[in-house]
Coordinates of C-alpha atoms and ligand atoms in Angstrom, one line a residue:
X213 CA -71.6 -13.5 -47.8
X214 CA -69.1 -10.8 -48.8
X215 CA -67.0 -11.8 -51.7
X216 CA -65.1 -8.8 -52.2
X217 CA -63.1 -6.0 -50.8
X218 CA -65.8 -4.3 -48.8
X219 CA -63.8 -4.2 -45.5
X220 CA -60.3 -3.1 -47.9
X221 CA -62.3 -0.3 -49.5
X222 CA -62.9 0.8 -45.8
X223 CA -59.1 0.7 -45.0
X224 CA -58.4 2.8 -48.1
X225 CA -60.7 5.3 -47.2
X226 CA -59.1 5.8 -43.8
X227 CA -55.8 6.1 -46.0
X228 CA -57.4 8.6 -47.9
X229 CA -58.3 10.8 -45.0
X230 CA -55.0 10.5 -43.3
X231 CA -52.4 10.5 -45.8
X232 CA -49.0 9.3 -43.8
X233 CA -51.4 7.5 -41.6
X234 CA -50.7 9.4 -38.4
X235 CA -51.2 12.5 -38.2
X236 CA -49.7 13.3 -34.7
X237 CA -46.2 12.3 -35.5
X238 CA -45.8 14.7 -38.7
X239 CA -46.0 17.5 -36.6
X240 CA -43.8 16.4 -33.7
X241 CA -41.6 20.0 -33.0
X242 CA -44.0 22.5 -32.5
X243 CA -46.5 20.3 -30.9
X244 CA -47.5 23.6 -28.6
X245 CA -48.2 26.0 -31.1
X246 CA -51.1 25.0 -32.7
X247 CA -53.2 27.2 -33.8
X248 CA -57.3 26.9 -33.3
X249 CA -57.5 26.4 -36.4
X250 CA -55.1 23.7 -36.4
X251 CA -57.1 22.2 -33.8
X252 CA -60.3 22.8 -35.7
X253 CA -59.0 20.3 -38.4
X254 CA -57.8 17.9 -36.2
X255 CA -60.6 17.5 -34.6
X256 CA -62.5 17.4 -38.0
X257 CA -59.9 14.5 -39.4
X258 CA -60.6 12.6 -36.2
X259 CA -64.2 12.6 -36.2
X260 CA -63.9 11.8 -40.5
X261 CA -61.7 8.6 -38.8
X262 CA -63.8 7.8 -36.5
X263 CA -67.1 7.6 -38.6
X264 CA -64.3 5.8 -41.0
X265 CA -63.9 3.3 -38.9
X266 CA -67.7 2.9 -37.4
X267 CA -68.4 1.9 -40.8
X268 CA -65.5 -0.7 -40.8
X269 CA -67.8 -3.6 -41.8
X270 CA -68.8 -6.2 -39.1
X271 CA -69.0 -9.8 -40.0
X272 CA -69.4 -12.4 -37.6
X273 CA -68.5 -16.6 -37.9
X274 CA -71.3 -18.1 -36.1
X275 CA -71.3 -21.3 -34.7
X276 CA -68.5 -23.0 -35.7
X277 CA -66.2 -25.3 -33.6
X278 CA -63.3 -23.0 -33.2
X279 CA -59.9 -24.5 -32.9
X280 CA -56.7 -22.6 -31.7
X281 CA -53.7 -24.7 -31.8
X282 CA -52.2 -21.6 -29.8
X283 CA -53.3 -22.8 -26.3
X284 CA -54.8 -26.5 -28.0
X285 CA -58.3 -25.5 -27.6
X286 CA -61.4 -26.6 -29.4
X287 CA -64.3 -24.5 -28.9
X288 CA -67.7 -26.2 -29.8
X289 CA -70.3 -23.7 -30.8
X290 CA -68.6 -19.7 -30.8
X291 CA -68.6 -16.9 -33.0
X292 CA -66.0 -15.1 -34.2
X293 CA -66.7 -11.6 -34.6
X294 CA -64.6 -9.5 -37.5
X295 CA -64.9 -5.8 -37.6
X296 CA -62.5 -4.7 -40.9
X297 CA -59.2 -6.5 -40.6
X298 CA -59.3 -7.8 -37.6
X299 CA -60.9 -10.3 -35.0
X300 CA -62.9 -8.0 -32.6
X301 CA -63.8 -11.1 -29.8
X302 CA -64.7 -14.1 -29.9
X303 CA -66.8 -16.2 -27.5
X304 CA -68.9 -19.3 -26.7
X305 CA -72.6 -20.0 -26.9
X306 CA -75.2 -17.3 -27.9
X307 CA -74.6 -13.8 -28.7
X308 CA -76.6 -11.0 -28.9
X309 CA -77.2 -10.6 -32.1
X310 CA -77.7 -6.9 -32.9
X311 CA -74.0 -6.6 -32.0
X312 CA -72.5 -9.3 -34.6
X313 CA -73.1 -7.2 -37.6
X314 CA -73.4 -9.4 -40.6
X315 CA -73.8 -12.9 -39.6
X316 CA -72.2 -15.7 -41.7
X317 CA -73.9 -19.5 -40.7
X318 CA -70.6 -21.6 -39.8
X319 CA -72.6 -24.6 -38.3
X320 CA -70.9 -28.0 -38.4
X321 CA -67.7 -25.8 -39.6
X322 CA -64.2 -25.6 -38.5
X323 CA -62.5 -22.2 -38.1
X324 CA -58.5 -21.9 -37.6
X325 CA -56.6 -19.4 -38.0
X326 CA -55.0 -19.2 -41.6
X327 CA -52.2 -21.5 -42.3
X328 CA -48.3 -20.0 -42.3
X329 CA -45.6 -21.6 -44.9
X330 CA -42.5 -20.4 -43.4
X331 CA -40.1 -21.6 -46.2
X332 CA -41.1 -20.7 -49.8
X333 CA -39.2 -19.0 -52.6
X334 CA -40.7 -16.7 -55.1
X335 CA -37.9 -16.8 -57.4
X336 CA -38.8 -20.3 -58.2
X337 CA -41.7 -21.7 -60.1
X338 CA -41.7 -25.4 -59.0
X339 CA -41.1 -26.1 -62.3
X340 CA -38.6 -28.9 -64.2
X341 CA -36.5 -25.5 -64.9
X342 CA -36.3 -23.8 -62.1
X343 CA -32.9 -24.6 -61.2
X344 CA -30.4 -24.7 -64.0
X345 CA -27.7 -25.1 -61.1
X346 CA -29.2 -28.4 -60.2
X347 CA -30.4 -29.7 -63.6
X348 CA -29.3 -27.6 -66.3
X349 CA -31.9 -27.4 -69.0
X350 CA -31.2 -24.0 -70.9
X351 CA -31.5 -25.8 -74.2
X352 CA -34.9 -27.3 -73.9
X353 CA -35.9 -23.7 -72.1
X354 CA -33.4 -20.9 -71.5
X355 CA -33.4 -19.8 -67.3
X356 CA -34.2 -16.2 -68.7
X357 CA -37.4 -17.7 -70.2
X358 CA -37.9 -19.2 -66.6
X359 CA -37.2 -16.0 -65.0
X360 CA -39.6 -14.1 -66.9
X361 CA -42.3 -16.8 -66.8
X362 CA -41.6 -16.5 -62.2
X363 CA -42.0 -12.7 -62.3
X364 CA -45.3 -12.3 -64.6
X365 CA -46.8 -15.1 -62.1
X366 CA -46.4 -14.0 -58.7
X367 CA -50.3 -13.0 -58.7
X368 CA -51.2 -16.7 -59.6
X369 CA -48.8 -17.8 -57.0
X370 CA -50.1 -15.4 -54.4
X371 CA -54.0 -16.7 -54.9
X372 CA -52.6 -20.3 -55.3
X373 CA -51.5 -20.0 -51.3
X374 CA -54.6 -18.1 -50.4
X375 CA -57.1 -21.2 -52.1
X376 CA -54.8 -23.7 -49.9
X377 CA -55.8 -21.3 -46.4
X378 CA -52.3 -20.1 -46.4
X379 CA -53.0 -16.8 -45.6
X380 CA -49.4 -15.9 -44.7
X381 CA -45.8 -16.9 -46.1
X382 CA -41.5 -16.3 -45.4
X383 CA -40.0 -16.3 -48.8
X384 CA -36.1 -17.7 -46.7
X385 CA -34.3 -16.3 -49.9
X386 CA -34.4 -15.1 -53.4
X387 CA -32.7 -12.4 -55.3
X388 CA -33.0 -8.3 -54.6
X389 CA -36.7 -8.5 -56.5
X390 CA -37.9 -10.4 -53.3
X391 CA -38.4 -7.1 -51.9
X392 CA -40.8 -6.4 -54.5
X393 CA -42.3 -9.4 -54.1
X394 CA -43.3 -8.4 -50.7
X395 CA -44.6 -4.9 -51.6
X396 CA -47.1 -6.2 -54.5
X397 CA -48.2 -9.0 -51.4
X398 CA -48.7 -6.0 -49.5
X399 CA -50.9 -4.0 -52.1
X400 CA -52.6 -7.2 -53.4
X401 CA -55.9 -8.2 -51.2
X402 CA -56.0 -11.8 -53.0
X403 CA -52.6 -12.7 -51.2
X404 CA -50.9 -14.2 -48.5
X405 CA -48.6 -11.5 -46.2
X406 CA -45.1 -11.7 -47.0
X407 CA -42.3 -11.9 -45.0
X408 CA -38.6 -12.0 -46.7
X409 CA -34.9 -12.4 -47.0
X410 CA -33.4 -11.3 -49.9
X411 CA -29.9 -13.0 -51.6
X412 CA -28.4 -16.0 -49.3
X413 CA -24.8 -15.2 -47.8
X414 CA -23.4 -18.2 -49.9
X415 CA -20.1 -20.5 -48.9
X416 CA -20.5 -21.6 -52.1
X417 CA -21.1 -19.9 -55.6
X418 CA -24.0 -20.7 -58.5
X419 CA -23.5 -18.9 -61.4
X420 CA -26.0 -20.5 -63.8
X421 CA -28.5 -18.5 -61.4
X422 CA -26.9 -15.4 -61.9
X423 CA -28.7 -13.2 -65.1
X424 CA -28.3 -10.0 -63.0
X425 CA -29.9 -10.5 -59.7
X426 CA -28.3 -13.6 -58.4
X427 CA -31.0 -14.9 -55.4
X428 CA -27.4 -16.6 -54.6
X429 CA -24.1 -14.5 -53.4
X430 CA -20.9 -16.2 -52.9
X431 CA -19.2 -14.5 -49.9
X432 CA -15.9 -14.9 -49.3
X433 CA -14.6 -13.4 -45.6
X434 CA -16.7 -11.6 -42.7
X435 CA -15.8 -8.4 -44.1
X436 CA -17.6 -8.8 -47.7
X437 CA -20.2 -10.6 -45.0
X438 CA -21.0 -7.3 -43.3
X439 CA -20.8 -5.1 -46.2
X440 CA -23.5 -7.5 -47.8
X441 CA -25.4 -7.3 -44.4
X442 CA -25.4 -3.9 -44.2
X443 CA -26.5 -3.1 -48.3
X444 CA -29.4 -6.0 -47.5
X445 CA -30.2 -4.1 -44.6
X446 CA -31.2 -0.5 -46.8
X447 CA -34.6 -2.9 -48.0
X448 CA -35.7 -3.9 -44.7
X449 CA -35.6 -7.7 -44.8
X450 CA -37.1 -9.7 -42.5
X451 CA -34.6 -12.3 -42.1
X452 CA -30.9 -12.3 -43.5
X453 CA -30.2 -15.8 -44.9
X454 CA -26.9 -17.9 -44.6
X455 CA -26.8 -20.7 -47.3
X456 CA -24.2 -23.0 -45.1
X457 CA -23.1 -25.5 -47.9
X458 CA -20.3 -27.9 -46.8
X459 CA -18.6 -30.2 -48.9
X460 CA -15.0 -31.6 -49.1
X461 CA -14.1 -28.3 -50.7
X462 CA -15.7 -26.4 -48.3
X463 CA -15.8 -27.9 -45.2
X464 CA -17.6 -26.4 -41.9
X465 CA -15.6 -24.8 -39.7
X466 CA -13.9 -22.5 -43.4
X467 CA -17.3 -20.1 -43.1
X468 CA -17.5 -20.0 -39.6
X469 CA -16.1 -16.9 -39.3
X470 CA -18.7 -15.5 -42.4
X471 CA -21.3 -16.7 -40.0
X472 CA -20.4 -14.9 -37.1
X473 CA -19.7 -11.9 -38.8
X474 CA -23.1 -12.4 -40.9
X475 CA -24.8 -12.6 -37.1
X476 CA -23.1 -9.8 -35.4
X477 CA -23.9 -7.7 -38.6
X478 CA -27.4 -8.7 -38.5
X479 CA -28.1 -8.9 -35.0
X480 CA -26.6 -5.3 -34.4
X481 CA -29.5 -4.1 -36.8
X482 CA -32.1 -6.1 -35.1
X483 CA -32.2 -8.6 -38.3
X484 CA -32.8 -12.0 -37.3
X485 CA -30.5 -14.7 -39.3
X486 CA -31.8 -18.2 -40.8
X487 CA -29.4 -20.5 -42.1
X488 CA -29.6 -23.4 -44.6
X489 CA -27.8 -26.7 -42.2
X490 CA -28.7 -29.7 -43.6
X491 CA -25.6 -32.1 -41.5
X492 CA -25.6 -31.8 -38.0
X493 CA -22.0 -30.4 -37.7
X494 CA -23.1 -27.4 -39.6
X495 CA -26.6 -26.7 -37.9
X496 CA -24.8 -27.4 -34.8
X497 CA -22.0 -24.4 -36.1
X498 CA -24.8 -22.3 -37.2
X499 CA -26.5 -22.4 -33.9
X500 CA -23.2 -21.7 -31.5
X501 CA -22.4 -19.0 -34.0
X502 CA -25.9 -17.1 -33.3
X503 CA -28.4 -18.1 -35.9
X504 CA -32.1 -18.1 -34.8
X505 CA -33.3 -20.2 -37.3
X506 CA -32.5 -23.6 -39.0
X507 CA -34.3 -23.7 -42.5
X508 CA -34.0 -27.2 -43.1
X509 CA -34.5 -30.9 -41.0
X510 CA -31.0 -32.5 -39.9
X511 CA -30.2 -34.9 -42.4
X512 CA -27.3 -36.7 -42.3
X513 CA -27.7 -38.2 -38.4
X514 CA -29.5 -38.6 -35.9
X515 CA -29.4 -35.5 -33.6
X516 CA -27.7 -35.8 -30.5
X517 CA -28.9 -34.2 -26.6
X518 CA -26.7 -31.3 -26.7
X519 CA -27.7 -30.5 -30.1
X520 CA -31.6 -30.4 -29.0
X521 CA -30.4 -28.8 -25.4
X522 CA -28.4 -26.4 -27.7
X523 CA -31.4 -25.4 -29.7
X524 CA -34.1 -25.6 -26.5
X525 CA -31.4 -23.1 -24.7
X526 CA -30.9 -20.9 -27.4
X527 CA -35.3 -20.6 -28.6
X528 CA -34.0 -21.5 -32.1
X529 CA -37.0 -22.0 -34.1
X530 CA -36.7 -25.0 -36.9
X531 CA -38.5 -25.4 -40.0
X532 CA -38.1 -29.3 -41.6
X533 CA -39.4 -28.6 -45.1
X534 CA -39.5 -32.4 -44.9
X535 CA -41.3 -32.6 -48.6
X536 CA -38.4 -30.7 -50.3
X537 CA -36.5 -33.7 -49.6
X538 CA -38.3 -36.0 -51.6
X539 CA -39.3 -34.0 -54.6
X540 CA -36.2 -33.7 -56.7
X541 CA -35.3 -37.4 -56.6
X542 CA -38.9 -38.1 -57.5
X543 CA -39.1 -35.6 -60.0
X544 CA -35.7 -36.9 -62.2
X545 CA -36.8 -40.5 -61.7
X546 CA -40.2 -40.2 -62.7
X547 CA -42.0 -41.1 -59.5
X548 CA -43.5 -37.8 -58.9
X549 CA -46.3 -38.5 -56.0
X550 CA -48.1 -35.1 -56.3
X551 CA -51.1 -35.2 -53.9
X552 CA -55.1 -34.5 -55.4
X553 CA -54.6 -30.8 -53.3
X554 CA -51.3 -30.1 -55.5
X555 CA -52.9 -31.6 -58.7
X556 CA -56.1 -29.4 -58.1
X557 CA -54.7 -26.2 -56.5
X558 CA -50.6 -26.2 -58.1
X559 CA -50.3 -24.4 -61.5
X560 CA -51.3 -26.7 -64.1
X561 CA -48.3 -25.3 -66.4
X562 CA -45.7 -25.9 -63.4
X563 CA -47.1 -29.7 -63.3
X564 CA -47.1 -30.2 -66.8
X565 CA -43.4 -29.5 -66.8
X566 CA -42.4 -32.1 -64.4
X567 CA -43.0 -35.2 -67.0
X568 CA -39.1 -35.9 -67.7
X569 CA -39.9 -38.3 -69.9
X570 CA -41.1 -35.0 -72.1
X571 CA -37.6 -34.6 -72.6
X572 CA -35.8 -35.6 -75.6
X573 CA -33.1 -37.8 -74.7
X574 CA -30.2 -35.5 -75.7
X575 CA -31.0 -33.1 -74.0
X576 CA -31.4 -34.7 -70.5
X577 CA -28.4 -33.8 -68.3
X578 CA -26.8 -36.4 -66.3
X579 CA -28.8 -36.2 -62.9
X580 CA -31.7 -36.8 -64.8
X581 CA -30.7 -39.4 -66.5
X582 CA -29.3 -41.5 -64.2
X583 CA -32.0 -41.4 -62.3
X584 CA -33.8 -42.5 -64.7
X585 CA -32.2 -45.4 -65.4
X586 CA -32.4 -46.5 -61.8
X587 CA -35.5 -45.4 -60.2
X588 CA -34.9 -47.4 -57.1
X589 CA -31.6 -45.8 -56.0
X590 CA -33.8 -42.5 -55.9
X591 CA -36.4 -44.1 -54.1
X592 CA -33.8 -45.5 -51.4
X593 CA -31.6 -42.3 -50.9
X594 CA -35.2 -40.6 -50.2
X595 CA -36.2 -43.5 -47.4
X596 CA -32.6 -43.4 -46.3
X597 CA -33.2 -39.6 -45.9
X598 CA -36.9 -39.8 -44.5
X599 CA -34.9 -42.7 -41.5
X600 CA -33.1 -40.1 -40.4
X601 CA -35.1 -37.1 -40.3
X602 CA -38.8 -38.1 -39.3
X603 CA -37.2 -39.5 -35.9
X604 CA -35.1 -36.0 -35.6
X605 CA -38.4 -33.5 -36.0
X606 CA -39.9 -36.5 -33.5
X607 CA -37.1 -35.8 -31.1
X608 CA -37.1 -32.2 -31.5
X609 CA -40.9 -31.6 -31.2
X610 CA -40.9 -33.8 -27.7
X611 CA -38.3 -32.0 -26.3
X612 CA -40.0 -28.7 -26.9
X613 CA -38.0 -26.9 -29.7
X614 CA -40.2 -24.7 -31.3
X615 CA -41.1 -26.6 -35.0
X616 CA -42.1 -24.4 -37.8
X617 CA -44.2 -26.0 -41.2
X618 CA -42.6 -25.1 -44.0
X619 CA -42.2 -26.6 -47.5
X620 CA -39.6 -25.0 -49.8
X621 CA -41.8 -24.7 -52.4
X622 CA -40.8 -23.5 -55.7
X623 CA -37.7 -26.1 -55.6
X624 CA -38.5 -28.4 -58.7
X625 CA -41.5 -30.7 -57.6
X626 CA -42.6 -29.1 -55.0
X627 CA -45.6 -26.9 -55.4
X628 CA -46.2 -23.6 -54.2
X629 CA -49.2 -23.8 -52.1
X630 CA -50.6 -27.3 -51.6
X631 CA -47.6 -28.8 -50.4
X632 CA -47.9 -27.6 -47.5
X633 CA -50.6 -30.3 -47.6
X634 CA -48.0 -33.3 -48.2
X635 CA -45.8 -31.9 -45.6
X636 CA -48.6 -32.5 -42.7
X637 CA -48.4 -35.9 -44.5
X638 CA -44.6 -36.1 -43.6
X639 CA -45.4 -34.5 -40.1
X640 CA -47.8 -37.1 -39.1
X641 CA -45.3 -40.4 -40.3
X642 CA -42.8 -38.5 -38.3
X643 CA -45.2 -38.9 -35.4
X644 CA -46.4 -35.5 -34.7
X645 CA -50.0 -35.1 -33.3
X646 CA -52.7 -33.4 -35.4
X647 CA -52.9 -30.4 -33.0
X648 CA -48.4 -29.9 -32.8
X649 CA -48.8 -29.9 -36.9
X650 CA -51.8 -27.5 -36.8
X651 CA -49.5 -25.4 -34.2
X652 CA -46.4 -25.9 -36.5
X653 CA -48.4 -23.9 -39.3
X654 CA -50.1 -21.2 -37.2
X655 CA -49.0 -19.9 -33.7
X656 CA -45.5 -21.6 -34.2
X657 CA -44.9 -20.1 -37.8
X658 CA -46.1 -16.3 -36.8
X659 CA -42.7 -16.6 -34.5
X660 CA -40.7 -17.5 -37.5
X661 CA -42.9 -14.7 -39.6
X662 CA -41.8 -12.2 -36.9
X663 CA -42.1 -8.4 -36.7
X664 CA -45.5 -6.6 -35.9
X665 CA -47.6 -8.9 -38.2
X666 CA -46.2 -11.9 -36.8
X667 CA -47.0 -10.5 -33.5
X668 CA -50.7 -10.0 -35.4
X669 CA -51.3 -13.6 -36.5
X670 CA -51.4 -17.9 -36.3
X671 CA -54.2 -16.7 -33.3
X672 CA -57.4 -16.8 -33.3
X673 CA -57.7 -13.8 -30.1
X674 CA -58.9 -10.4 -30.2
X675 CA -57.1 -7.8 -31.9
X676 CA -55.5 -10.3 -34.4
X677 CA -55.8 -10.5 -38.0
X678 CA -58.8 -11.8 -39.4
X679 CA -56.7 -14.0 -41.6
X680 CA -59.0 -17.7 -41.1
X681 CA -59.8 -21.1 -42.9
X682 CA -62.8 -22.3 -42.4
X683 CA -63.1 -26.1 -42.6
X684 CA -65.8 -28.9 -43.5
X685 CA -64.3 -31.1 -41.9
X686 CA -62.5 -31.7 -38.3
X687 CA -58.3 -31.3 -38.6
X688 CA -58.0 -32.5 -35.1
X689 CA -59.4 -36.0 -35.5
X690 CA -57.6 -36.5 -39.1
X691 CA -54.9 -34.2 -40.0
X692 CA -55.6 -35.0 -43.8
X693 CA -59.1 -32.3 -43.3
X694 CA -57.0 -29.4 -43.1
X695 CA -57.2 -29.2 -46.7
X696 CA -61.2 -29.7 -46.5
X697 CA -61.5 -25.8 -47.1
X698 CA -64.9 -24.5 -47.4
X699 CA -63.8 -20.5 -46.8
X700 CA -60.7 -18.2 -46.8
X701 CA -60.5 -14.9 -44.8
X702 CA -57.8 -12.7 -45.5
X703 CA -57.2 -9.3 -43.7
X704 CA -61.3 -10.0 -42.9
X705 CA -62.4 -10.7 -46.5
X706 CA -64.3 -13.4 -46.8
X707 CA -63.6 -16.0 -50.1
X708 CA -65.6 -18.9 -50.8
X709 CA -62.5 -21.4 -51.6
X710 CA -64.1 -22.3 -55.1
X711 CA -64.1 -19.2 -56.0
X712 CA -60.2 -18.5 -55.8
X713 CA -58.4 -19.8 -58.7
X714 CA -59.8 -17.9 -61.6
Ligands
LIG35 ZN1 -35.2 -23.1 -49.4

């Protein structure tokens, strides 16, 4: 079994013989007067590609069941065949083997492709102090501490999400360094691709966040909105991200206008926009105003027809992040459920942190505190919470909207990587079938991923990234075996799941 970068080493040597990657377009002008000699070394670099690329190591996945939540298919005994980075075919039944390369037993396995969570942020830890806005706790450890811990981690967080078969991720907000985020993803072999926004386009403002970098940008007017569009726009970002916070100060219809202007910005540069809505009113604003993406589960009520006619009409994609929802309340009351997956695969530091009790008393801020003193108040505003938006994802899902899994991980409590795990959980009591959760996290999430590479993955189908998780055990028949992971491919390199965490 290869372990380690054989099919990556390949790639680089392509990179090394074309430098710019295409040849053809850095000569576009004079495209005429070539030379033979010109020619000659075309030629040459071609046929150096093309033996390049021969060598591109072939691996092939025999004998698995095969299941691709893209079309609902399970495919008792096929191969998958992997030639570098990508899935070459794959069929049922024998093969002939001298063209399936090396051949990796995958009997009694299950191969899908690699899991997608479309709602994380890499600008926080998970930890009890990630969020000085929400629980201010600079006097046990200062946010700068926190920051600095976030940024010499992101390697332990990347192979935290590849040991959990997540083999891609959207990081829907975060300050500027998000875009560096995304570049170490994309020069790192042990991590997930990386898709991201950078600051959220904020009604609100959260200055306790702010050491430089704010992941958080109070805007006030469509005019600072577009400016802000178009400087996010110079980094390439995958999404541009509204942060749609309405209280009695700041009620919905106040940022309308930001939003519009936030859309019209973005949209004229091809940007699609995902907004933060937790209350119906303000998804339903978000949605009329242009947004192609809801971040969050409706809260508040129950949605209504024209709010799911709205978002069938309109192909708005929704992730719920349903365990977000649960995780802070349970966190500052004490009643932290983590799951065996998080306790295994979450960083042990991050978990260590979430004992309030650890505390002294002092120094525990209000939140905390009082839900402390009544754990069962937590407890009920989470149910009250769950009442409202399990039936809503159940509504949505039936009537076709296109669900995305996502967690929010890196909020306090909730664990980047294997909470994707507990989310299924959620997904499952809200009444979703095995295969729409399986779809939620693969074929669904690529849409939400987007650009080329989301075009490129959540499919098991040729020409695809060979980005897999094998299985030992069947996620169709009990959703709580997707996290019975025996193997992790990423961009066709194979990693016994043991062997991830260091
Ligand atoms: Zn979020």
């Amino acid at each position: 079994m290869k372990t380690g970068n054989g099919s990556e080493k390949t790639l680089r040597v392509v990179e090394a013989l074309v430098p710019g990657a295409c040849l053809c377009n850095s000569v576009p002008e004079n495209k005429h007067r070539y030379n033979a000699q010109n020619m000659k070394t075309i030629v040459c670099l071609f046929l150096l590609i093309g033996a390049a690329v021969a060598q591109a190591e072939k691996i092939s996945l025999v004998g698995a069941t095969v299941i691709n939540p893209a079309d609902g298919k399970v495919m008792p005994n096929a191969t998958i065949v992997i030639s570098g980075d990508k899935i070459e075919r794959f069929a049922m039944g024998k093969q002939d083997a001298s063209t399936l390369g090396k051949q990796i037993e995958c009997v009694g396995k299950f191969i899908l492709p690699g899991y997608i969570d479309t709602h994380v942020h890499f600008f926080q830890s998970a930890d009890l102090f990630t969020r000085p806005d929400g629980a201010d706790l600079n006097s046990v450890r200062p946010y700068k501490d926190e920051v600095a811990w976030v940024k010499g981690h992101v390697n332990d967080v990347f192979e935290r999400y590849l040991r959990c078969g997540i083999t891609s991720v959207v990081d829907v907000g975060g300050p500027f360094w998000n875009f560096t985020v995304r570049h170490l993803a994309d020069a790192t072999p042990k991590a997930p691709r990386v898709a991201v926004a950078g600051p959220l386009i904020s009604s609100v403002s959260r200055e306790k966040l702010d050491l430089g970098d704010p992941p958080i940008v109070k805007i006030d007017g469509p005019d600072q909105a577009r400016e802000f569009v178009r400087k996010l726009a110079e980094q390439k970002p995958d999404l541009v991200k509204i942060w749609y916070i309405v209280d009695k100060d700041h009620p919905v219809d106040a940022f309308r206008p930001t939003v519009r202007a936030t859309v019209e910005e973005s949209h004229a540069r091809k940007i699609r926009v995902a907004v933060h809505a937790t209350e119906l009113e303000t998804a339903r604003a978000a949605v009329e105003e242009g947004a192609d993406i809801l971040v969050h589960s409706v809260v508040d009520k129950p949605v209504d027809d024209a709010f799911v006619k709205l978002l069938k009409d309109r192909h708005i994609i929704l992730c719920p992040t349903l365990v977000v929802f649960e995780r802070y309340g349970r966190t500052f009351s004490h009643q932290l459920n983590l799951t065996p997956e998080e306790k295994a695969w979450g960083n042990p530091e991050v978990i260590a942190s979430l004992d309030v009790t650890k505390i002294p008393q002092d120094k525990l801020p209000d939140r905390i505190k009082s839900a402390l003193a009544k754990p069962d108040e937590a407890l009920d505003r989470i149910k009250k919470t769950y009442e409202v938006a399990l039936p809503n994802l159940k509504k949505l899902e039936d009537a076709g909207v296109t669900i995305a899994a996502g967690t929010d991980a890196g909020n306090i409590g909730t664990i980047h990587g294997p909470a994707l795990f507990r989310e299924f959980q959620l997904m499952k009591e809200a009444g979703l079938t095995n295969m729409q959760i399986l779809q939620s996290a693969t074929v669904n999430a690529a849409q939400l991923f987007g650009g080329d590479t989301g075009a490129h993955i959540g499919k098991i189908d040729n020409g695809y990234f060979a980005d897999l998780v094998i299985l030992k055990s069947n996620p169709v028949d009990d959703i709580a075996n997707a996290s019975d992971i025996d193997t992790v491919i990423k961009n066709g390199v194979v990693y016994p799941a043991d062997s991830i965490l260091r």
